[in-house]
Amino acid sequence: MKDWSAALVQGLKANGIEFAAHVPDEVTARVLTLLEADPAFTVIPVTREEEGVAVLAGASLGGKRGALILQGSGVGNAINALASLCIGSQIPLLLIISERGRLGEFNPVQVPLGRAIPRIFEALGIQSFWINRTEEIGPVLDGAAGLAFASSLPVALLLPTTLTGGKRLK
Amino acid sequence: MTQAHMTRLDATTALLRLLDRQPVLSNLGGNSYDLLAAGDRPENFYTWGAMGSVSSVGLGLALSRPSLRVVVLDGDGSLLMNLGSLATIAALRPANLVHIVFDNRMYETTGGQATHTARGASLTAIGRGAGLTQVEDVDTIEAFSRAVGRALKDPGPWLIVALVDASASTSKIPRRPIYFKDRFVEAIRSQ
């Protein structure tokens, strides 16, 4: 597998994203390490995904672009802030989501939310895009950042296990 | 249990007298109504939903604009919904964040139901436990003004928990969130 993590971090940087909030995740561990090592990024570990949405909303008010890096299960924790803070007040950010509950899932309780996420985003009017191959990361990130910051709305990027390798059963 | 000796509106009015053009972010409900009544200004950002999120919005703004002193007006019910933010603020240590919690020991907007601070939960103890060191507990307008005066000058992050009367809110805000957001962004961009 090519280095999708490095491509992702490069894409964030190329689009002027300077703030990255996250709740740790095995799949994006290397992304977080690369972000931490790069002084261009302010990295904010948060206790819960909704908190991350709000921190990035504040950074946006201060003129900085942000991305929240989260596991699919965390989308459920972020919905109220996405709806009533970001969409309600038109505050943009990118959501970078490593999928759970879909291809290759080993944990049955991850499935209900994982399979619902595309329809949850659709119901909220949040546009979401899958990135299936490493070569797509640059162009899709460019497009998603353009869309999010032109429309002043959250936009989601979904990283399937076919791109990332997913979380392994230990 | 200590009694409150100030109203939230009096405290908010005292706060605005101490401010120049520093941004103030208020949580939904009574804090936003009283901030508007005490003095609407372009540097006010009123939140309308996402209860509990205002301390995190303040953290993000403080980190993105280190030269601005950022004031957050939180409530006891709101903060109890986002206690993790205290640990995140303590971990990131933004020196320019002043987090004020108006504690009236109730969910005022929904009819006055008791919050857990009415039954013994101490937000200052939780703040210290989260790792914050600049923590003040105040219950008079004089002590509140002194604490805020220090917090606007000395390095934070600050947590000021102000015990206030459960007074009714005094104004209703025109609900135009996008207008207020744009106005706020313009007002702080030039600073």
Short mmCIF file of C-alpha atoms in Angstrom, two decimals:
data_model
loop_
_atom_site.label_atom_id
_atom_site.label_comp_id
_atom_site.label_asym_id
_atom_site.label_seq_id
_atom_site.Cartn_x
_atom_site.Cartn_y
_atom_site.Cartn_z
CA MET A 1 0.00 0.00 0.00
CA LYS A 2 1.31 3.44 -0.93
CA ASP A 3 1.79 6.07 1.73
CA TRP A 4 -1.73 7.46 1.90
CA SER A 5 -1.00 9.09 5.28
CA ALA A 6 1.79 11.26 3.86
CA ALA A 7 -0.36 12.14 0.84
CA LEU A 8 -3.18 13.21 3.14
CA VAL A 9 -0.95 15.43 5.27
CA GLN A 10 0.58 16.93 2.11
CA GLY A 11 -2.91 17.63 0.77
CA LEU A 12 -3.99 19.35 3.98
CA LYS A 13 -0.92 21.53 3.89
CA ALA A 14 -1.34 22.37 0.21
CA ASN A 15 -4.85 23.63 0.99
CA GLY A 16 -3.83 25.93 3.81
CA ILE A 17 -5.17 23.77 6.62
CA GLU A 18 -3.21 24.81 9.70
CA PHE A 19 -5.39 23.44 12.51
CA ALA A 20 -5.95 19.73 13.00
CA ALA A 21 -8.08 18.39 15.84
CA HIS A 22 -8.37 14.68 16.45
CA VAL A 23 -9.52 11.85 18.62
CA PRO A 24 -6.85 9.17 18.28
CA ASP A 25 -7.41 6.21 16.00
CA GLU A 26 -5.21 3.28 15.08
CA VAL A 27 -5.88 3.74 11.36
CA THR A 28 -4.84 7.41 11.31
CA ALA A 29 -2.00 7.02 13.82
CA ARG A 30 0.65 7.75 11.20
CA VAL A 31 -1.29 10.80 9.97
CA LEU A 32 -1.27 12.17 13.52
CA THR A 33 2.45 11.49 13.91
CA LEU A 34 3.19 13.34 10.66
CA LEU A 35 1.00 16.27 11.69
CA GLU A 36 2.70 16.51 15.09
CA ALA A 37 6.12 16.53 13.42
CA ASP A 38 5.25 19.40 11.06
CA PRO A 39 5.43 22.92 12.55
CA ALA A 40 2.93 24.15 9.92
CA PHE A 41 0.16 22.46 11.94
CA THR A 42 -1.38 23.27 15.30
CA VAL A 43 -2.52 19.84 16.49
CA ILE A 44 -5.26 19.67 19.11
CA PRO A 45 -6.09 16.35 20.73
CA VAL A 46 -9.67 16.57 22.02
CA THR A 47 -11.62 14.38 24.43
CA ARG A 48 -14.65 13.98 22.19
CA GLU A 49 -15.44 14.70 18.55
CA GLU A 50 -18.04 17.40 19.25
CA GLU A 51 -15.36 19.31 21.14
CA GLY A 52 -13.12 19.08 18.08
CA VAL A 53 -15.80 20.55 15.82
CA ALA A 54 -16.18 23.48 18.23
CA VAL A 55 -12.42 24.09 18.56
CA LEU A 56 -12.09 24.23 14.77
CA ALA A 57 -15.13 26.52 14.55
CA GLY A 58 -13.31 28.89 16.91
CA ALA A 59 -10.14 28.68 14.83
CA SER A 60 -12.21 29.46 11.75
CA LEU A 61 -13.57 32.59 13.44
CA GLY A 62 -9.93 33.53 13.96
CA GLY A 63 -9.16 33.05 10.27
CA LYS A 64 -7.56 29.57 10.33
CA ARG A 65 -8.66 26.56 8.29
CA GLY A 66 -9.24 23.32 10.18
CA ALA A 67 -9.66 19.59 9.70
CA LEU A 68 -11.08 17.13 12.23
CA ILE A 69 -9.59 13.66 11.99
CA LEU A 70 -11.87 11.06 13.49
CA GLN A 71 -13.03 7.49 13.38
CA GLY A 72 -16.44 6.87 11.86
CA SER A 73 -17.94 6.07 15.25
CA GLY A 74 -17.07 9.60 16.35
CA VAL A 75 -19.41 11.13 13.79
CA GLY A 76 -22.22 10.21 16.16
CA ASN A 77 -20.61 12.35 18.85
CA ALA A 78 -20.21 15.36 16.58
CA ILE A 79 -23.64 15.82 15.04
CA ASN A 80 -25.14 18.58 17.19
CA ALA A 81 -22.11 20.84 16.82
CA LEU A 82 -21.97 20.17 13.08
CA ALA A 83 -25.64 21.05 12.71
CA SER A 84 -26.26 23.92 15.09
CA LEU A 85 -22.81 25.50 15.15
CA CYS A 86 -21.16 24.90 11.77
CA ILE A 87 -24.16 24.66 9.44
CA GLY A 88 -26.32 27.04 11.47
CA SER A 89 -23.73 29.82 11.52
CA GLN A 90 -21.96 28.87 8.26
CA ILE A 91 -18.58 27.89 9.66
CA PRO A 92 -16.50 25.61 7.42
CA LEU A 93 -14.24 22.67 8.25
CA LEU A 94 -13.12 19.37 6.77
CA LEU A 95 -14.00 16.04 8.37
CA ILE A 96 -11.49 13.28 7.63
CA ILE A 97 -13.13 10.03 8.62
CA SER A 98 -11.61 6.57 8.83
CA GLU A 99 -14.53 4.25 8.27
CA ARG A 100 -15.76 1.74 10.79
CA GLY A 101 -18.63 -0.67 10.41
CA ARG A 102 -18.13 -1.19 6.70
CA LEU A 103 -15.79 -3.30 4.54
CA GLY A 104 -13.90 -5.77 6.70
CA GLU A 105 -15.44 -4.77 10.04
CA PHE A 106 -14.87 -7.35 12.77
CA ASN A 107 -16.81 -5.66 15.57
CA PRO A 108 -20.57 -6.03 15.19
CA VAL A 109 -21.46 -3.01 17.32
CA GLN A 110 -19.57 -0.71 14.94
CA VAL A 111 -21.87 -1.66 12.08
CA PRO A 112 -25.11 0.23 12.91
CA LEU A 113 -23.54 3.71 12.91
CA GLY A 114 -21.02 2.92 10.19
CA ARG A 115 -23.67 1.92 7.67
CA ALA A 116 -25.82 4.94 8.63
CA ILE A 117 -23.17 7.62 8.18
CA PRO A 118 -23.65 8.31 4.45
CA ARG A 119 -27.38 8.79 5.03
CA ILE A 120 -26.78 10.90 8.15
CA PHE A 121 -24.60 13.23 6.11
CA GLU A 122 -27.17 13.27 3.34
CA ALA A 123 -29.91 14.16 5.84
CA LEU A 124 -27.79 17.00 7.23
CA GLY A 125 -26.93 18.28 3.76
CA ILE A 126 -23.22 17.67 4.38
CA GLN A 127 -21.50 16.67 1.15
CA SER A 128 -19.23 13.66 1.55
CA PHE A 129 -16.74 12.00 -0.78
CA TRP A 130 -14.95 8.67 -0.63
CA ILE A 131 -11.26 8.48 -1.41
CA ASN A 132 -10.55 5.04 -2.80
CA ARG A 133 -6.92 5.26 -3.92
CA THR A 134 -3.85 7.16 -2.74
CA GLU A 135 -3.62 8.99 -6.09
CA GLU A 136 -7.08 10.47 -5.50
CA ILE A 137 -6.14 12.08 -2.20
CA GLY A 138 -4.63 15.25 -3.67
CA PRO A 139 -7.38 16.10 -6.15
CA VAL A 140 -10.26 15.13 -3.85
CA LEU A 141 -8.79 17.11 -0.95
CA ASP A 142 -8.28 20.12 -3.23
CA GLY A 143 -11.88 19.89 -4.34
CA ALA A 144 -13.28 19.32 -0.86
CA ALA A 145 -11.32 22.22 0.62
CA GLY A 146 -12.42 24.47 -2.22
CA LEU A 147 -16.03 23.46 -1.65
CA ALA A 148 -15.94 23.76 2.16
CA PHE A 149 -14.26 27.15 2.32
CA ALA A 150 -16.19 28.64 -0.61
CA SER A 151 -19.55 27.54 0.80
CA SER A 152 -18.61 28.11 4.47
CA LEU A 153 -19.89 24.64 5.32
CA PRO A 154 -18.49 21.36 6.64
CA VAL A 155 -17.45 18.81 4.01
CA ALA A 156 -16.61 15.16 4.79
CA LEU A 157 -13.97 12.86 3.30
CA LEU A 158 -14.44 9.16 3.94
CA LEU A 159 -11.40 6.87 4.04
CA PRO A 160 -12.52 3.28 3.37
CA THR A 161 -10.59 0.27 4.62
CA THR A 162 -9.60 -0.51 1.03
CA LEU A 163 -7.49 2.66 1.13
CA THR A 164 -6.22 2.48 4.70
CA GLY A 165 -6.05 -1.23 5.45
CA GLY A 166 -8.50 -0.65 8.30
CA LYS A 167 -8.23 -1.65 11.90
CA ARG A 168 -6.96 -5.18 12.44
CA LEU A 169 -8.44 -7.68 14.86
CA LYS A 170 -5.76 -8.45 17.41
CA MET B 1 -23.75 26.55 50.50
CA THR B 2 -22.66 30.10 49.61
CA GLN B 3 -25.28 32.60 48.52
CA ALA B 4 -24.96 34.73 45.40
CA HIS B 5 -24.50 38.46 45.88
CA MET B 6 -24.67 39.58 42.26
CA THR B 7 -26.84 39.19 39.22
CA ARG B 8 -25.45 37.88 35.97
CA LEU B 9 -26.44 41.11 34.21
CA ASP B 10 -24.53 43.23 36.76
CA ALA B 11 -21.48 40.99 36.37
CA THR B 12 -21.68 41.12 32.56
CA THR B 13 -21.99 44.92 32.69
CA ALA B 14 -18.93 45.08 34.96
CA LEU B 15 -17.04 42.83 32.54
CA LEU B 16 -17.79 45.05 29.53
CA ARG B 17 -16.54 48.10 31.45
CA LEU B 18 -13.18 46.34 31.81
CA LEU B 19 -12.93 45.47 28.12
CA ASP B 20 -11.67 47.36 25.14
CA ARG B 21 -12.18 45.42 21.88
CA GLN B 22 -11.50 41.91 23.17
CA PRO B 23 -13.76 39.22 21.71
CA VAL B 24 -16.46 37.78 23.98
CA LEU B 25 -18.14 34.46 23.18
CA SER B 26 -21.34 33.62 25.07
CA ASN B 27 -23.16 30.33 25.46
CA LEU B 28 -26.76 29.99 24.44
CA GLY B 29 -29.59 31.23 26.64
CA GLY B 30 -29.32 33.65 29.53
CA ASN B 31 -25.65 34.52 29.06
CA SER B 32 -26.26 35.66 25.50
CA TYR B 33 -29.41 37.61 26.45
CA ASP B 34 -27.56 39.40 29.25
CA LEU B 35 -24.50 40.08 27.10
CA LEU B 36 -26.75 41.75 24.53
CA ALA B 37 -28.51 43.76 27.26
CA ALA B 38 -25.20 44.79 28.84
CA GLY B 39 -23.93 46.01 25.49
CA ASP B 40 -24.16 44.67 21.98
CA ARG B 41 -20.84 45.12 20.18
CA PRO B 42 -19.30 43.64 17.01
CA GLU B 43 -16.78 41.73 19.13
CA ASN B 44 -19.60 39.68 20.74
CA PHE B 45 -20.25 36.20 19.36
CA TYR B 46 -23.53 34.75 20.60
CA THR B 47 -23.97 31.00 20.25
CA TRP B 48 -27.46 29.77 19.52
CA GLY B 49 -27.14 26.04 19.86
CA ALA B 50 -24.52 23.32 20.35
CA MET B 51 -24.92 23.66 24.11
CA GLY B 52 -21.64 23.14 25.92
CA SER B 53 -19.45 24.03 22.99
CA VAL B 54 -18.60 27.65 23.80
CA SER B 55 -15.48 26.89 25.87
CA SER B 56 -14.11 24.85 22.96
CA VAL B 57 -14.93 27.59 20.44
CA GLY B 58 -13.03 29.96 22.73
CA LEU B 59 -10.07 27.59 22.86
CA GLY B 60 -9.91 27.41 19.07
CA LEU B 61 -10.11 31.19 18.72
CA ALA B 62 -7.47 31.72 21.42
CA LEU B 63 -5.07 29.30 19.70
CA SER B 64 -5.67 30.85 16.28
CA ARG B 65 -5.19 34.43 17.51
CA PRO B 66 -2.62 34.37 20.34
CA SER B 67 -2.38 38.17 20.43
CA LEU B 68 -6.07 38.55 21.35
CA ARG B 69 -7.37 38.05 24.89
CA VAL B 70 -10.43 35.83 24.35
CA VAL B 71 -13.27 35.92 26.88
CA VAL B 72 -15.76 33.05 27.12
CA LEU B 73 -19.05 33.36 29.03
CA ASP B 74 -20.16 29.85 29.93
CA GLY B 75 -22.91 28.50 32.15
CA ASP B 76 -22.90 25.74 34.75
CA GLY B 77 -25.28 23.58 32.75
CA SER B 78 -23.32 24.16 29.57
CA LEU B 79 -19.93 23.42 31.08
CA LEU B 80 -21.24 20.26 32.74
CA MET B 81 -22.04 19.10 29.20
CA ASN B 82 -18.44 19.58 28.02
CA LEU B 83 -16.19 18.97 31.04
CA GLY B 84 -13.59 17.42 28.77
CA SER B 85 -12.89 20.88 27.39
CA LEU B 86 -11.33 21.86 30.74
CA ALA B 87 -8.77 19.08 30.35
CA THR B 88 -8.11 20.07 26.75
CA ILE B 89 -7.67 23.75 27.71
CA ALA B 90 -5.31 22.72 30.53
CA ALA B 91 -3.32 20.54 28.13
CA LEU B 92 -2.99 23.23 25.42
CA ARG B 93 -2.50 26.08 27.94
CA PRO B 94 -3.52 29.11 25.83
CA ALA B 95 -2.26 32.06 27.90
CA ASN B 96 -4.87 34.35 26.32
CA LEU B 97 -8.06 32.47 27.26
CA VAL B 98 -10.37 33.80 30.00
CA HIS B 99 -13.12 31.28 30.68
CA ILE B 100 -15.85 32.76 32.88
CA VAL B 101 -18.63 30.50 34.14
CA PHE B 102 -21.77 32.17 35.44
CA ASP B 103 -23.03 29.54 37.87
CA ASN B 104 -26.70 30.02 38.80
CA ARG B 105 -27.04 26.37 39.77
CA MET B 106 -29.87 25.78 37.37
CA TYR B 107 -30.96 25.20 33.79
CA GLU B 108 -32.62 28.61 33.65
CA THR B 109 -33.80 28.55 30.05
CA THR B 110 -35.68 25.28 30.44
CA GLY B 111 -37.53 26.20 33.62
CA GLY B 112 -35.06 26.32 36.48
CA GLN B 113 -34.26 22.65 36.98
CA ALA B 114 -31.28 22.17 39.33
CA THR B 115 -27.87 21.48 37.83
CA HIS B 116 -25.43 19.31 39.73
CA THR B 117 -23.66 22.42 41.05
CA ALA B 118 -26.79 22.90 43.19
CA ARG B 119 -26.04 19.52 44.75
CA GLY B 120 -22.38 19.93 45.47
CA ALA B 121 -20.44 19.67 42.21
CA SER B 122 -17.64 22.24 42.25
CA LEU B 123 -16.57 23.53 38.86
CA THR B 124 -13.42 25.10 40.31
CA ALA B 125 -12.39 21.76 41.86
CA ILE B 126 -13.07 20.05 38.53
CA GLY B 127 -11.03 22.74 36.76
CA ARG B 128 -8.09 22.29 39.12
CA GLY B 129 -8.41 18.55 38.75
CA ALA B 130 -8.27 18.97 34.97
CA GLY B 131 -4.91 20.67 35.38
CA LEU B 132 -5.83 24.36 35.36
CA THR B 133 -3.88 26.51 37.81
CA GLN B 134 -5.33 30.02 37.35
CA VAL B 135 -8.70 29.30 38.94
CA GLU B 136 -10.89 31.77 40.84
CA ASP B 137 -14.14 31.29 42.74
CA VAL B 138 -16.06 34.56 43.23
CA ASP B 139 -19.45 35.50 44.67
CA THR B 140 -19.44 39.31 44.79
CA ILE B 141 -19.25 41.89 42.05
CA GLU B 142 -16.07 43.34 43.58
CA ALA B 143 -14.30 39.98 43.63
CA PHE B 144 -15.54 39.25 40.11
CA SER B 145 -14.17 42.55 38.76
CA ARG B 146 -10.83 42.00 40.50
CA ALA B 147 -10.51 38.48 39.11
CA VAL B 148 -11.42 39.56 35.58
CA GLY B 149 -9.02 42.53 35.79
CA ARG B 150 -6.17 40.14 36.62
CA ALA B 151 -7.22 37.62 34.00
CA LEU B 152 -7.17 40.29 31.28
CA LYS B 153 -3.53 41.08 32.09
CA ASP B 154 -1.79 38.03 33.52
CA PRO B 155 -1.09 34.84 31.58
CA GLY B 156 -3.81 32.18 31.68
CA PRO B 157 -5.63 30.08 30.82
CA TRP B 158 -8.05 31.41 33.44
CA LEU B 159 -11.14 29.77 34.86
CA ILE B 160 -13.36 32.15 36.83
CA VAL B 161 -16.48 30.62 38.35
CA ALA B 162 -18.90 33.35 39.43
CA LEU B 163 -21.87 32.45 41.60
CA VAL B 164 -24.79 34.53 40.33
CA ASP B 165 -28.46 35.01 41.17
CA ALA B 166 -30.96 33.08 39.18
CA SER B 167 -32.34 36.26 37.67
CA ALA B 168 -34.61 36.20 34.65
CA SER B 169 -33.10 37.13 31.33
CA THR B 170 -33.66 40.65 30.20
CA SER B 171 -33.52 40.69 26.42
CA LYS B 172 -34.13 38.57 23.39
CA ILE B 173 -31.57 38.52 20.65
CA PRO B 174 -32.57 38.90 17.03
CA ARG B 175 -31.76 35.42 15.72
CA ARG B 176 -29.50 36.18 12.80
CA PRO B 177 -26.54 33.87 13.43
CA ILE B 178 -24.83 34.31 10.08
CA TYR B 179 -24.99 38.11 10.28
CA PHE B 180 -23.58 38.12 13.83
CA LYS B 181 -20.85 35.66 12.85
CA ASP B 182 -19.76 37.72 9.83
CA ARG B 183 -19.82 40.90 11.91
CA PHE B 184 -17.65 39.22 14.58
CA VAL B 185 -15.11 37.90 12.08
CA GLU B 186 -14.77 41.35 10.50
CA ALA B 187 -14.40 43.00 13.91
CA ILE B 188 -11.57 40.80 15.11
CA ARG B 189 -9.78 40.41 11.77
CA SER B 190 -8.46 43.96 11.88
CA GLN B 191 -7.08 43.65 15.42
#
